[in-house]
């Protein structure tokens, strides 16, 4: 409820849009406090049941999201095909469709990197999304890294650019590693000039030489003694 709308899963965005016209306060009650919870509230629905109007609304919302993504139809199709070939993403898709278990240990080890963001993952028309960001299959990640670094922007700007549209586990670290090894960036990066060391004569005894700095005068100079 406190996240920006574009950072919530697509299925929750529809609910939040419906709730915007109400003045509500959401309170979480842990399961241990719900001692009289009825059976149906905890029953797992194997197959979702929706009416035709809701299905049409969901379809319109999904198509609206896909149309507003700044990615060509050809690239979306390529991502869709590579997602189908990616065994890890297909395992994540299966869990997203069936529902995440209560504990991380109950999921396959290769999907553990997605556990932290499990509530933000949505499967739409063969493509996996984290909020409004596309989850990139492993086979396309190297290509996306090169596109992110087009123009040889710095690490932070490149990360910001990538996080507007793309996601995969470890993406930030890979961007940092790639840019830190980029020969062009290393040649033209800004470097602070090193202050030269100015040695002073060794005094012949204690308290023979001392310096004192006073506040800056009007003309900007220091008095030195």
PDB file of C-alpha atoms in Angstrom:
ATOM      1  CA  UNK A   1       0.000   0.000   0.000  1.00  0.00           C
ATOM      2  CA  UNK A   2       2.962   2.344   0.588  1.00  0.00           C
ATOM      3  CA  UNK A   3       4.803   1.559  -2.653  1.00  0.00           C
ATOM      4  CA  UNK A   4       4.425   3.678  -5.800  1.00  0.00           C
ATOM      5  CA  UNK A   5       1.851   2.207  -8.153  1.00  0.00           C
ATOM      6  CA  UNK A   6       4.422   1.417 -10.866  1.00  0.00           C
ATOM      7  CA  UNK A   7       6.472  -0.683  -8.411  1.00  0.00           C
ATOM      8  CA  UNK A   8       3.649  -3.046  -7.469  1.00  0.00           C
ATOM      9  CA  UNK A   9       2.757  -6.258  -9.360  1.00  0.00           C
ATOM     10  CA  UNK A  10       0.321  -5.803 -12.222  1.00  0.00           C
ATOM     11  CA  UNK A  11      -2.318  -7.928 -10.487  1.00  0.00           C
ATOM     12  CA  UNK A  12      -2.146  -5.651  -7.430  1.00  0.00           C
ATOM     13  CA  UNK A  13      -2.166  -2.479  -9.515  1.00  0.00           C
ATOM     14  CA  UNK A  14      -5.727  -3.253 -10.594  1.00  0.00           C
ATOM     15  CA  UNK A  15      -6.813  -3.641  -6.978  1.00  0.00           C
ATOM     16  CA  UNK A  16      -5.045  -0.443  -5.887  1.00  0.00           C
ATOM     17  CA  UNK A  17      -6.653   1.522  -8.716  1.00  0.00           C
ATOM     18  CA  UNK A  18     -10.072   0.350  -7.541  1.00  0.00           C
ATOM     19  CA  UNK A  19      -9.303   1.313  -3.929  1.00  0.00           C
ATOM     20  CA  UNK A  20      -8.118   4.839  -4.718  1.00  0.00           C
ATOM     21  CA  UNK A  21     -11.645   6.233  -4.498  1.00  0.00           C
ATOM     22  CA  UNK A  22     -11.961   5.032  -0.886  1.00  0.00           C
ATOM     23  CA  UNK A  23     -10.445   6.440   2.296  1.00  0.00           C
ATOM     24  CA  UNK A  24      -9.178   3.264   3.938  1.00  0.00           C
ATOM     25  CA  UNK A  25      -6.630   2.245   6.543  1.00  0.00           C
ATOM     26  CA  UNK A  26      -4.993  -1.147   6.110  1.00  0.00           C
ATOM     27  CA  UNK A  27      -3.919  -3.045   9.223  1.00  0.00           C
ATOM     28  CA  UNK A  28      -1.991  -6.286   9.221  1.00  0.00           C
ATOM     29  CA  UNK A  29      -2.945  -8.970  11.709  1.00  0.00           C
ATOM     30  CA  UNK A  30      -0.443 -11.831  12.131  1.00  0.00           C
ATOM     31  CA  UNK A  31      -1.780 -15.338  11.808  1.00  0.00           C
ATOM     32  CA  UNK A  32      -1.055 -16.119  15.451  1.00  0.00           C
ATOM     33  CA  UNK A  33      -3.545 -13.416  16.413  1.00  0.00           C
ATOM     34  CA  UNK A  34      -6.259 -14.676  14.069  1.00  0.00           C
ATOM     35  CA  UNK A  35      -7.279 -17.468  16.401  1.00  0.00           C
ATOM     36  CA  UNK A  36     -10.798 -17.652  14.940  1.00  0.00           C
ATOM     37  CA  UNK A  37      -9.849 -17.516  11.278  1.00  0.00           C
ATOM     38  CA  UNK A  38     -12.366 -19.486   9.242  1.00  0.00           C
ATOM     39  CA  UNK A  39     -11.341 -22.427   7.092  1.00  0.00           C
ATOM     40  CA  UNK A  40     -12.291 -20.881   3.760  1.00  0.00           C
ATOM     41  CA  UNK A  41      -9.999 -17.870   4.284  1.00  0.00           C
ATOM     42  CA  UNK A  42      -7.002 -20.228   4.323  1.00  0.00           C
ATOM     43  CA  UNK A  43      -8.162 -22.641   1.647  1.00  0.00           C
ATOM     44  CA  UNK A  44      -5.940 -22.638  -1.442  1.00  0.00           C
ATOM     45  CA  UNK A  45      -7.853 -22.115  -4.684  1.00  0.00           C
ATOM     46  CA  UNK A  46      -6.332 -24.419  -7.277  1.00  0.00           C
ATOM     47  CA  UNK A  47      -7.947 -22.624 -10.189  1.00  0.00           C
ATOM     48  CA  UNK A  48      -8.878 -18.970 -10.237  1.00  0.00           C
ATOM     49  CA  UNK A  49     -12.484 -18.215 -11.148  1.00  0.00           C
ATOM     50  CA  UNK A  50     -13.274 -14.845 -12.704  1.00  0.00           C
ATOM     51  CA  UNK A  51     -16.279 -13.512 -14.513  1.00  0.00           C
ATOM     52  CA  UNK A  52     -16.164 -12.322 -18.112  1.00  0.00           C
ATOM     53  CA  UNK A  53     -16.178  -8.631 -17.195  1.00  0.00           C
ATOM     54  CA  UNK A  54     -13.203  -9.005 -14.859  1.00  0.00           C
ATOM     55  CA  UNK A  55     -11.305 -11.051 -17.460  1.00  0.00           C
ATOM     56  CA  UNK A  56     -11.838  -8.339 -20.054  1.00  0.00           C
ATOM     57  CA  UNK A  57     -10.707  -5.683 -17.570  1.00  0.00           C
ATOM     58  CA  UNK A  58      -7.543  -7.640 -16.778  1.00  0.00           C
ATOM     59  CA  UNK A  59      -6.826  -8.119 -20.471  1.00  0.00           C
ATOM     60  CA  UNK A  60      -7.224  -4.396 -21.191  1.00  0.00           C
ATOM     61  CA  UNK A  61      -4.922  -3.490 -18.325  1.00  0.00           C
ATOM     62  CA  UNK A  62      -2.261  -5.957 -19.458  1.00  0.00           C
ATOM     63  CA  UNK A  63      -2.346  -4.719 -23.036  1.00  0.00           C
ATOM     64  CA  UNK A  64      -2.139  -1.118 -21.817  1.00  0.00           C
ATOM     65  CA  UNK A  65       1.036  -1.932 -19.864  1.00  0.00           C
ATOM     66  CA  UNK A  66       2.609  -3.735 -22.814  1.00  0.00           C
ATOM     67  CA  UNK A  67       1.835  -0.902 -25.229  1.00  0.00           C
ATOM     68  CA  UNK A  68       3.452   1.698 -22.965  1.00  0.00           C
ATOM     69  CA  UNK A  69       6.734  -0.201 -22.607  1.00  0.00           C
ATOM     70  CA  UNK A  70       9.419   1.440 -24.800  1.00  0.00           C
ATOM     71  CA  UNK A  71      10.410  -1.866 -26.429  1.00  0.00           C
ATOM     72  CA  UNK A  72       9.746  -2.880 -30.023  1.00  0.00           C
ATOM     73  CA  UNK A  73       7.378  -5.744 -30.801  1.00  0.00           C
ATOM     74  CA  UNK A  74      10.257  -7.711 -32.289  1.00  0.00           C
ATOM     75  CA  UNK A  75      12.348  -7.412 -29.139  1.00  0.00           C
ATOM     76  CA  UNK A  76       9.382  -8.326 -26.928  1.00  0.00           C
ATOM     77  CA  UNK A  77       8.865 -11.459 -29.004  1.00  0.00           C
ATOM     78  CA  UNK A  78      12.551 -12.327 -28.693  1.00  0.00           C
ATOM     79  CA  UNK A  79      12.365 -11.881 -24.910  1.00  0.00           C
ATOM     80  CA  UNK A  80       9.243 -14.059 -24.853  1.00  0.00           C
ATOM     81  CA  UNK A  81      10.923 -16.859 -26.813  1.00  0.00           C
ATOM     82  CA  UNK A  82      14.097 -16.747 -24.705  1.00  0.00           C
ATOM     83  CA  UNK A  83      12.009 -16.756 -21.525  1.00  0.00           C
ATOM     84  CA  UNK A  84      10.373 -19.978 -22.701  1.00  0.00           C
ATOM     85  CA  UNK A  85      13.841 -21.511 -23.156  1.00  0.00           C
ATOM     86  CA  UNK A  86      15.186 -20.318 -19.786  1.00  0.00           C
ATOM     87  CA  UNK A  87      14.667 -23.160 -17.299  1.00  0.00           C
ATOM     88  CA  UNK A  88      15.085 -20.923 -14.253  1.00  0.00           C
ATOM     89  CA  UNK A  89      12.533 -18.367 -15.445  1.00  0.00           C
ATOM     90  CA  UNK A  90      10.098 -21.107 -16.373  1.00  0.00           C
ATOM     91  CA  UNK A  91      10.405 -22.479 -12.853  1.00  0.00           C
ATOM     92  CA  UNK A  92       9.733 -18.991 -11.471  1.00  0.00           C
ATOM     93  CA  UNK A  93       6.736 -18.620 -13.798  1.00  0.00           C
ATOM     94  CA  UNK A  94       5.308 -21.906 -12.524  1.00  0.00           C
ATOM     95  CA  UNK A  95       5.658 -20.778  -8.899  1.00  0.00           C
ATOM     96  CA  UNK A  96       4.152 -17.368  -9.680  1.00  0.00           C
ATOM     97  CA  UNK A  97       1.142 -19.041 -11.293  1.00  0.00           C
ATOM     98  CA  UNK A  98       0.664 -21.606  -8.504  1.00  0.00           C
ATOM     99  CA  UNK A  99       1.604 -19.347  -5.578  1.00  0.00           C
ATOM    100  CA  UNK A 100       4.790 -18.989  -3.557  1.00  0.00           C
ATOM    101  CA  UNK A 101       5.259 -21.322  -0.563  1.00  0.00           C
ATOM    102  CA  UNK A 102       5.641 -20.016   2.972  1.00  0.00           C
ATOM    103  CA  UNK A 103       9.358 -20.722   3.227  1.00  0.00           C
ATOM    104  CA  UNK A 104      12.263 -20.089   0.874  1.00  0.00           C
ATOM    105  CA  UNK A 105      13.619 -23.585   1.492  1.00  0.00           C
ATOM    106  CA  UNK A 106      10.507 -25.033  -0.167  1.00  0.00           C
ATOM    107  CA  UNK A 107      11.457 -23.526  -3.537  1.00  0.00           C
ATOM    108  CA  UNK A 108      14.066 -24.881  -5.994  1.00  0.00           C
ATOM    109  CA  UNK A 109      17.551 -23.512  -5.299  1.00  0.00           C
ATOM    110  CA  UNK A 110      17.837 -21.868  -8.717  1.00  0.00           C
ATOM    111  CA  UNK A 111      14.830 -19.650  -7.934  1.00  0.00           C
ATOM    112  CA  UNK A 112      16.163 -18.375  -4.596  1.00  0.00           C
ATOM    113  CA  UNK A 113      17.457 -15.152  -6.179  1.00  0.00           C
ATOM    114  CA  UNK A 114      13.838 -14.180  -6.888  1.00  0.00           C
ATOM    115  CA  UNK A 115      12.538 -14.877  -3.379  1.00  0.00           C
ATOM    116  CA  UNK A 116      13.083 -11.341  -2.057  1.00  0.00           C
ATOM    117  CA  UNK A 117      10.993  -9.856  -4.891  1.00  0.00           C
ATOM    118  CA  UNK A 118       8.365 -12.603  -5.031  1.00  0.00           C
ATOM    119  CA  UNK A 119       5.452 -10.243  -4.332  1.00  0.00           C
ATOM    120  CA  UNK A 120       6.409  -8.032  -7.294  1.00  0.00           C
ATOM    121  CA  UNK A 121       6.621 -10.771  -9.928  1.00  0.00           C
ATOM    122  CA  UNK A 122       3.904 -11.183 -12.550  1.00  0.00           C
ATOM    123  CA  UNK A 123       3.654 -13.399 -15.622  1.00  0.00           C
ATOM    124  CA  UNK A 124       2.046 -11.624 -18.576  1.00  0.00           C
ATOM    125  CA  UNK A 125       1.719 -13.133 -22.071  1.00  0.00           C
ATOM    126  CA  UNK A 126       4.843 -15.261 -21.753  1.00  0.00           C
ATOM    127  CA  UNK A 127       6.998 -12.483 -20.253  1.00  0.00           C
ATOM    128  CA  UNK A 128       7.979 -12.211 -16.594  1.00  0.00           C
ATOM    129  CA  UNK A 129       7.698  -8.768 -14.983  1.00  0.00           C
ATOM    130  CA  UNK A 130       8.973  -7.287 -11.720  1.00  0.00           C
ATOM    131  CA  UNK A 131       6.501  -4.482 -11.271  1.00  0.00           C
ATOM    132  CA  UNK A 132       6.636  -2.733 -14.663  1.00  0.00           C
ATOM    133  CA  UNK A 133      10.192  -3.923 -15.389  1.00  0.00           C
ATOM    134  CA  UNK A 134      10.921  -6.826 -17.741  1.00  0.00           C
ATOM    135  CA  UNK A 135      12.836  -9.772 -16.296  1.00  0.00           C
ATOM    136  CA  UNK A 136      15.556 -10.471 -18.871  1.00  0.00           C
ATOM    137  CA  UNK A 137      16.483 -14.117 -19.651  1.00  0.00           C
ATOM    138  CA  UNK A 138      20.104 -15.099 -19.133  1.00  0.00           C
ATOM    139  CA  UNK A 139      20.835 -15.408 -22.861  1.00  0.00           C
ATOM    140  CA  UNK A 140      19.964 -11.740 -23.473  1.00  0.00           C
ATOM    141  CA  UNK A 141      21.648 -10.187 -20.452  1.00  0.00           C
ATOM    142  CA  UNK A 142      25.019  -9.556 -22.155  1.00  0.00           C
ATOM    143  CA  UNK A 143      23.268  -7.751 -25.018  1.00  0.00           C
ATOM    144  CA  UNK A 144      21.262  -5.623 -22.596  1.00  0.00           C
ATOM    145  CA  UNK A 145      24.423  -4.683 -20.695  1.00  0.00           C
ATOM    146  CA  UNK A 146      25.938  -3.316 -23.886  1.00  0.00           C
ATOM    147  CA  UNK A 147      22.785  -1.314 -24.645  1.00  0.00           C
ATOM    148  CA  UNK A 148      22.735   0.068 -21.101  1.00  0.00           C
ATOM    149  CA  UNK A 149      26.312   1.331 -21.483  1.00  0.00           C
ATOM    150  CA  UNK A 150      25.709   3.007 -24.825  1.00  0.00           C
ATOM    151  CA  UNK A 151      27.208   6.485 -24.561  1.00  0.00           C
ATOM    152  CA  UNK A 152      29.609   5.329 -21.804  1.00  0.00           C
ATOM    153  CA  UNK A 153      27.647   6.810 -18.930  1.00  0.00           C
ATOM    154  CA  UNK A 154      28.950   6.296 -15.405  1.00  0.00           C
ATOM    155  CA  UNK A 155      27.983   3.469 -13.079  1.00  0.00           C
ATOM    156  CA  UNK A 156      25.168   5.257 -11.249  1.00  0.00           C
ATOM    157  CA  UNK A 157      23.610   6.738 -14.387  1.00  0.00           C
ATOM    158  CA  UNK A 158      23.781   3.365 -16.129  1.00  0.00           C
ATOM    159  CA  UNK A 159      22.113   1.652 -13.171  1.00  0.00           C
ATOM    160  CA  UNK A 160      19.392   4.287 -13.071  1.00  0.00           C
ATOM    161  CA  UNK A 161      18.774   3.866 -16.789  1.00  0.00           C
ATOM    162  CA  UNK A 162      18.556   0.079 -16.475  1.00  0.00           C
ATOM    163  CA  UNK A 163      16.243   0.116 -13.449  1.00  0.00           C
ATOM    164  CA  UNK A 164      13.629   2.072 -15.360  1.00  0.00           C
ATOM    165  CA  UNK A 165      12.868  -0.920 -17.571  1.00  0.00           C
ATOM    166  CA  UNK A 166      14.962  -4.045 -16.908  1.00  0.00           C
ATOM    167  CA  UNK A 167      15.615  -6.498 -14.108  1.00  0.00           C
ATOM    168  CA  UNK A 168      17.513  -9.672 -13.386  1.00  0.00           C
ATOM    169  CA  UNK A 169      19.211 -10.839 -10.170  1.00  0.00           C
ATOM    170  CA  UNK A 170      22.668  -9.300  -9.790  1.00  0.00           C
ATOM    171  CA  UNK A 171      22.112  -6.722 -12.547  1.00  0.00           C
ATOM    172  CA  UNK A 172      23.590  -3.853 -10.510  1.00  0.00           C
ATOM    173  CA  UNK A 173      26.795  -5.732  -9.738  1.00  0.00           C
ATOM    174  CA  UNK A 174      27.221  -6.746 -13.376  1.00  0.00           C
ATOM    175  CA  UNK A 175      26.819  -3.137 -14.514  1.00  0.00           C
ATOM    176  CA  UNK A 176      29.428  -1.972 -11.993  1.00  0.00           C
ATOM    177  CA  UNK A 177      31.860  -4.714 -13.041  1.00  0.00           C
ATOM    178  CA  UNK A 178      31.420  -4.004 -16.756  1.00  0.00           C
ATOM    179  CA  UNK A 179      31.930  -0.242 -16.469  1.00  0.00           C
ATOM    180  CA  UNK A 180      34.904  -0.594 -14.106  1.00  0.00           C
ATOM    181  CA  UNK A 181      36.660  -2.622 -16.831  1.00  0.00           C
ATOM    182  CA  UNK A 182      35.628  -0.442 -19.790  1.00  0.00           C
ATOM    183  CA  UNK A 183      38.832   0.851 -21.427  1.00  0.00           C
ATOM    184  CA  UNK A 184      37.108   3.928 -22.871  1.00  0.00           C
ATOM    185  CA  UNK A 185      35.702   4.935 -19.488  1.00  0.00           C
ATOM    186  CA  UNK A 186      39.049   4.366 -17.802  1.00  0.00           C
ATOM    187  CA  UNK A 187      40.833   6.572 -20.350  1.00  0.00           C
ATOM    188  CA  UNK A 188      38.434   9.504 -20.097  1.00  0.00           C
ATOM    189  CA  UNK A 189      37.223   9.353 -16.521  1.00  0.00           C
ATOM    190  CA  UNK A 190      37.660  12.425 -14.344  1.00  0.00           C
ATOM    191  CA  UNK A 191      40.484  12.141 -11.854  1.00  0.00           C
ATOM    192  CA  UNK A 192      41.151  14.446  -8.924  1.00  0.00           C
ATOM    193  CA  UNK A 193      44.585  16.053  -9.067  1.00  0.00           C
ATOM    194  CA  UNK A 194      46.846  14.760  -6.327  1.00  0.00           C
ATOM    195  CA  UNK A 195      48.179  17.359  -3.920  1.00  0.00           C
ATOM    196  CA  UNK A 196      51.993  17.268  -3.939  1.00  0.00           C
ATOM    197  CA  UNK A 197      53.760  16.621  -0.668  1.00  0.00           C
ATOM    198  CA  UNK A 198      55.730  19.681   0.506  1.00  0.00           C
ATOM    199  CA  UNK A 199      58.390  18.653   3.023  1.00  0.00           C
ATOM    200  CA  UNK A 200      59.597  21.084   5.672  1.00  0.00           C
ATOM    201  CA  UNK A 201      63.016  21.361   7.292  1.00  0.00           C
ATOM    202  CA  UNK A 202      63.466  19.292  10.419  1.00  0.00           C
ATOM    203  CA  UNK A 203      63.679  21.674  13.412  1.00  0.00           C
ATOM    204  CA  UNK A 204      66.751  21.520  15.634  1.00  0.00           C
ATOM    205  CA  UNK A 205      64.741  21.302  18.835  1.00  0.00           C
ATOM    206  CA  UNK A 206      61.239  21.260  20.284  1.00  0.00           C
ATOM    207  CA  UNK A 207      59.119  24.381  19.896  1.00  0.00           C
ATOM    208  CA  UNK A 208      61.645  25.989  17.550  1.00  0.00           C
ATOM    209  CA  UNK A 209      59.085  26.249  14.732  1.00  0.00           C
ATOM    210  CA  UNK A 210      55.329  26.384  14.932  1.00  0.00           C
ATOM    211  CA  UNK A 211      52.461  27.636  12.770  1.00  0.00           C
ATOM    212  CA  UNK A 212      49.102  29.090  13.679  1.00  0.00           C
ATOM    213  CA  UNK A 213      46.192  29.775  11.344  1.00  0.00           C
ATOM    214  CA  UNK A 214      43.811  32.615  12.015  1.00  0.00           C
ATOM    215  CA  UNK A 215      40.372  33.238  10.435  1.00  0.00           C
ATOM    216  CA  UNK A 216      40.440  34.461   6.855  1.00  0.00           C
ATOM    217  CA  UNK A 217      40.879  38.184   6.442  1.00  0.00           C
ATOM    218  CA  UNK A 218      38.670  40.279   4.204  1.00  0.00           C
ATOM    219  CA  UNK A 219      41.133  39.942   1.361  1.00  0.00           C
ATOM    220  CA  UNK A 220      41.053  36.143   1.720  1.00  0.00           C
ATOM    221  CA  UNK A 221      44.589  35.763   3.094  1.00  0.00           C
ATOM    222  CA  UNK A 222      45.765  34.006   6.261  1.00  0.00           C
ATOM    223  CA  UNK A 223      48.017  35.448   8.933  1.00  0.00           C
ATOM    224  CA  UNK A 224      50.887  33.088   9.568  1.00  0.00           C
ATOM    225  CA  UNK A 225      53.360  33.245  12.385  1.00  0.00           C
TER     226      UNK A 225
END
